[in-house]
């Protein structure tokens, strides 16, 4: 978290969920609430911590962000229809801004490297880059430039094979259609 807080550039690959920096509170609560070993209080603590990490995104010193996510993230039911619709709307807002890009790796890409876990590349003001890779039960921070180079190459292959920004936005919009809140008013 310290490196993320100082990073000038944050590049994320997340195949299972919307990355924490882009999550809305309801989505974060639903995702974290599914961890059986957490109490309600611990879930709320983590949700609040996740939301506080996002405060920097609205400051003058916000980092440049590039996110690649899997199409499964757009299709996975989390928090109900309304929650997922709002979450996808938030993601859509970030697809192509001056300081944020979002690409989607489509199902049509087939199997690809890194499907087993998340990856964060954090570029710091001193010019160094850290690679943080996270699996189900373990995570590792790579600071060695040669190790980081290996993770950078893998990320760049994903970026090259993911949908373009415009195609990614279209796919997010299509997914949003599936989660429009149901109209409760009689017609």
Tab-separated table of C-alpha atoms in Angstrom:
chain	number	residue	atom	x	y	z
A	1	UNK	CA	0.000	0.000	0.000
A	2	UNK	CA	2.909	2.352	0.702
A	3	UNK	CA	4.273	1.887	-2.804
A	4	UNK	CA	0.800	2.348	-4.309
A	5	UNK	CA	0.332	5.573	-2.338
A	6	UNK	CA	3.588	6.957	-3.795
A	7	UNK	CA	3.264	5.584	-7.324
A	8	UNK	CA	3.089	8.011	-10.230
A	9	UNK	CA	1.896	5.243	-12.553
A	10	UNK	CA	-0.227	2.264	-11.490
A	11	UNK	CA	-0.739	-0.521	-14.017
A	12	UNK	CA	-3.113	-3.275	-12.939
A	13	UNK	CA	-4.172	-6.622	-14.310
A	14	UNK	CA	-7.107	-8.125	-12.427
A	15	UNK	CA	-8.847	-11.229	-13.800
A	16	UNK	CA	-11.346	-11.902	-11.001
A	17	UNK	CA	-12.860	-8.635	-9.766
A	18	UNK	CA	-12.946	-4.920	-10.480
A	19	UNK	CA	-9.647	-3.560	-9.126
A	20	UNK	CA	-9.972	-2.022	-5.668
A	21	UNK	CA	-9.030	1.459	-6.876
A	22	UNK	CA	-12.075	1.454	-9.172
A	23	UNK	CA	-14.624	-0.243	-6.915
A	24	UNK	CA	-17.764	1.413	-5.611
A	25	UNK	CA	-18.529	0.902	-1.935
A	26	UNK	CA	-21.387	-1.588	-2.472
A	27	UNK	CA	-19.271	-3.765	-4.773
A	28	UNK	CA	-16.361	-3.696	-2.324
A	29	UNK	CA	-18.667	-4.626	0.553
A	30	UNK	CA	-20.135	-7.554	-1.382
A	31	UNK	CA	-16.714	-8.808	-2.526
A	32	UNK	CA	-15.076	-8.533	0.883
A	33	UNK	CA	-18.182	-9.830	2.669
A	34	UNK	CA	-17.789	-13.191	0.938
A	35	UNK	CA	-14.585	-13.900	2.830
A	36	UNK	CA	-15.779	-16.319	5.489
A	37	UNK	CA	-13.021	-15.502	7.960
A	38	UNK	CA	-13.963	-11.806	8.276
A	39	UNK	CA	-16.437	-10.378	10.762
A	40	UNK	CA	-18.867	-7.647	9.678
A	41	UNK	CA	-16.679	-5.129	11.480
A	42	UNK	CA	-13.570	-6.314	9.658
A	43	UNK	CA	-15.397	-6.139	6.336
A	44	UNK	CA	-16.422	-2.523	7.039
A	45	UNK	CA	-12.840	-1.667	8.070
A	46	UNK	CA	-11.506	-3.064	4.804
A	47	UNK	CA	-14.208	-1.385	2.738
A	48	UNK	CA	-13.366	1.956	4.346
A	49	UNK	CA	-9.651	1.366	3.769
A	50	UNK	CA	-10.328	0.555	0.115
A	51	UNK	CA	-12.416	3.699	-0.298
A	52	UNK	CA	-9.734	5.839	1.387
A	53	UNK	CA	-7.160	4.507	-1.118
A	54	UNK	CA	-9.324	6.068	-3.836
A	55	UNK	CA	-9.137	9.576	-2.350
A	56	UNK	CA	-5.805	10.154	-4.096
A	57	UNK	CA	-7.505	9.604	-7.469
A	58	UNK	CA	-9.340	12.908	-6.969
A	59	UNK	CA	-6.304	14.938	-5.900
A	60	UNK	CA	-3.940	17.068	-7.955
A	61	UNK	CA	-1.268	14.386	-7.426
A	62	UNK	CA	-3.367	11.535	-8.809
A	63	UNK	CA	-1.442	8.720	-10.451
A	64	UNK	CA	-1.795	7.696	-14.072
A	65	UNK	CA	-3.663	4.361	-14.149
A	66	UNK	CA	-3.911	1.625	-16.762
A	67	UNK	CA	-6.156	-1.319	-15.929
A	68	UNK	CA	-6.604	-4.573	-17.808
A	69	UNK	CA	-9.395	-6.816	-16.611
A	70	UNK	CA	-10.970	-10.009	-17.859
A	71	UNK	CA	-14.418	-10.083	-19.468
A	72	UNK	CA	-15.472	-12.426	-16.648
A	73	UNK	CA	-15.294	-9.446	-14.277
A	74	UNK	CA	-18.014	-7.741	-16.322
A	75	UNK	CA	-20.218	-10.820	-16.205
A	76	UNK	CA	-19.743	-11.995	-12.605
A	77	UNK	CA	-22.773	-11.200	-10.443
A	78	UNK	CA	-21.650	-9.155	-7.461
A	79	UNK	CA	-23.912	-7.257	-5.131
A	80	UNK	CA	-27.037	-7.613	-7.256
A	81	UNK	CA	-28.143	-6.069	-10.536
A	82	UNK	CA	-28.202	-2.449	-9.413
A	83	UNK	CA	-24.825	-2.714	-7.700
A	84	UNK	CA	-23.161	-4.292	-10.719
A	85	UNK	CA	-24.773	-1.790	-13.093
A	86	UNK	CA	-23.418	1.101	-10.987
A	87	UNK	CA	-20.018	-0.594	-10.749
A	88	UNK	CA	-19.807	-1.050	-14.512
A	89	UNK	CA	-20.850	2.596	-14.995
A	90	UNK	CA	-17.933	3.620	-12.745
A	91	UNK	CA	-15.593	1.392	-14.745
A	92	UNK	CA	-16.888	2.882	-18.012
A	93	UNK	CA	-16.122	6.390	-16.731
A	94	UNK	CA	-12.472	5.360	-16.373
A	95	UNK	CA	-11.987	3.650	-19.765
A	96	UNK	CA	-10.350	6.588	-21.520
A	97	UNK	CA	-9.625	9.708	-19.498
A	98	UNK	CA	-6.435	11.787	-19.442
A	99	UNK	CA	-5.234	9.881	-16.367
A	100	UNK	CA	-7.002	6.514	-16.626
A	101	UNK	CA	-7.287	3.751	-19.219
A	102	UNK	CA	-9.213	0.473	-18.965
A	103	UNK	CA	-8.952	-2.459	-21.347
A	104	UNK	CA	-10.845	-5.731	-21.292
A	105	UNK	CA	-9.365	-9.106	-22.184
A	106	UNK	CA	-12.277	-10.760	-24.008
A	107	UNK	CA	-13.347	-14.391	-23.758
A	108	UNK	CA	-12.508	-14.666	-27.462
A	109	UNK	CA	-8.800	-14.221	-26.611
A	110	UNK	CA	-8.782	-17.756	-25.230
A	111	UNK	CA	-6.269	-18.792	-22.568
A	112	UNK	CA	-3.498	-16.283	-21.908
A	113	UNK	CA	-0.638	-15.776	-19.431
A	114	UNK	CA	-1.424	-14.405	-15.965
A	115	UNK	CA	-4.947	-15.838	-15.661
A	116	UNK	CA	-3.922	-17.326	-12.317
A	117	UNK	CA	-3.557	-14.084	-10.411
A	118	UNK	CA	-3.461	-10.312	-10.278
A	119	UNK	CA	-0.517	-8.069	-11.103
A	120	UNK	CA	0.251	-4.476	-10.162
A	121	UNK	CA	3.157	-2.539	-11.643
A	122	UNK	CA	3.924	0.536	-9.557
A	123	UNK	CA	6.235	3.190	-11.021
A	124	UNK	CA	7.676	5.434	-8.327
A	125	UNK	CA	8.967	9.027	-8.478
A	126	UNK	CA	12.600	7.837	-8.262
A	127	UNK	CA	12.193	5.953	-11.552
A	128	UNK	CA	12.000	2.488	-10.011
A	129	UNK	CA	9.148	0.076	-10.645
A	130	UNK	CA	7.781	-2.581	-8.337
A	131	UNK	CA	5.804	-5.613	-9.488
A	132	UNK	CA	3.276	-6.995	-7.028
A	133	UNK	CA	1.758	-10.307	-8.068
A	134	UNK	CA	-1.034	-11.877	-6.083
A	135	UNK	CA	-2.474	-15.371	-6.143
A	136	UNK	CA	-5.172	-17.008	-4.067
A	137	UNK	CA	-3.063	-17.657	-0.978
A	138	UNK	CA	0.211	-15.870	-1.598
A	139	UNK	CA	1.509	-12.582	-2.902
A	140	UNK	CA	4.985	-11.387	-3.743
A	141	UNK	CA	6.536	-7.965	-4.183
A	142	UNK	CA	9.298	-7.916	-6.802
A	143	UNK	CA	11.784	-5.060	-6.540
A	144	UNK	CA	14.685	-6.555	-8.505
A	145	UNK	CA	14.805	-4.852	-11.950
A	146	UNK	CA	15.257	-8.191	-13.783
A	147	UNK	CA	12.228	-9.714	-12.059
A	148	UNK	CA	10.188	-6.570	-12.718
A	149	UNK	CA	11.217	-6.701	-16.403
A	150	UNK	CA	9.755	-10.221	-16.664
A	151	UNK	CA	6.414	-9.068	-15.203
A	152	UNK	CA	6.465	-5.920	-17.369
A	153	UNK	CA	6.808	-8.062	-20.517
A	154	UNK	CA	3.854	-10.213	-19.491
A	155	UNK	CA	1.759	-7.124	-18.828
A	156	UNK	CA	2.671	-5.623	-22.187
A	157	UNK	CA	1.608	-8.837	-23.961
A	158	UNK	CA	-1.764	-8.576	-22.196
A	159	UNK	CA	-2.101	-4.913	-23.161
A	160	UNK	CA	-1.344	-5.729	-26.803
A	161	UNK	CA	-3.903	-8.557	-26.894
A	162	UNK	CA	-6.718	-6.909	-24.937
A	163	UNK	CA	-9.516	-5.033	-26.669
A	164	UNK	CA	-8.823	-1.435	-27.685
A	165	UNK	CA	-10.129	1.298	-25.395
A	166	UNK	CA	-13.144	1.884	-27.677
A	167	UNK	CA	-13.895	-1.847	-27.947
A	168	UNK	CA	-13.508	-2.189	-24.184
A	169	UNK	CA	-15.990	0.649	-23.620
A	170	UNK	CA	-18.451	-1.028	-25.983
A	171	UNK	CA	-18.151	-4.333	-24.126
A	172	UNK	CA	-18.682	-2.631	-20.748
A	173	UNK	CA	-21.792	-0.910	-22.154
A	174	UNK	CA	-23.136	-4.240	-23.435
A	175	UNK	CA	-22.573	-5.835	-20.030
A	176	UNK	CA	-24.358	-2.917	-18.365
A	177	UNK	CA	-27.435	-3.681	-20.457
A	178	UNK	CA	-27.628	-7.088	-18.772
A	179	UNK	CA	-27.676	-5.479	-15.314
A	180	UNK	CA	-30.077	-2.599	-15.755
A	181	UNK	CA	-32.103	-2.303	-12.574
A	182	UNK	CA	-35.547	-3.847	-12.986
A	183	UNK	CA	-38.342	-1.322	-13.390
A	184	UNK	CA	-40.659	-1.694	-10.422
A	185	UNK	CA	-43.252	0.777	-11.732
A	186	UNK	CA	-46.281	-0.747	-13.516
A	187	UNK	CA	-46.528	0.420	-17.139
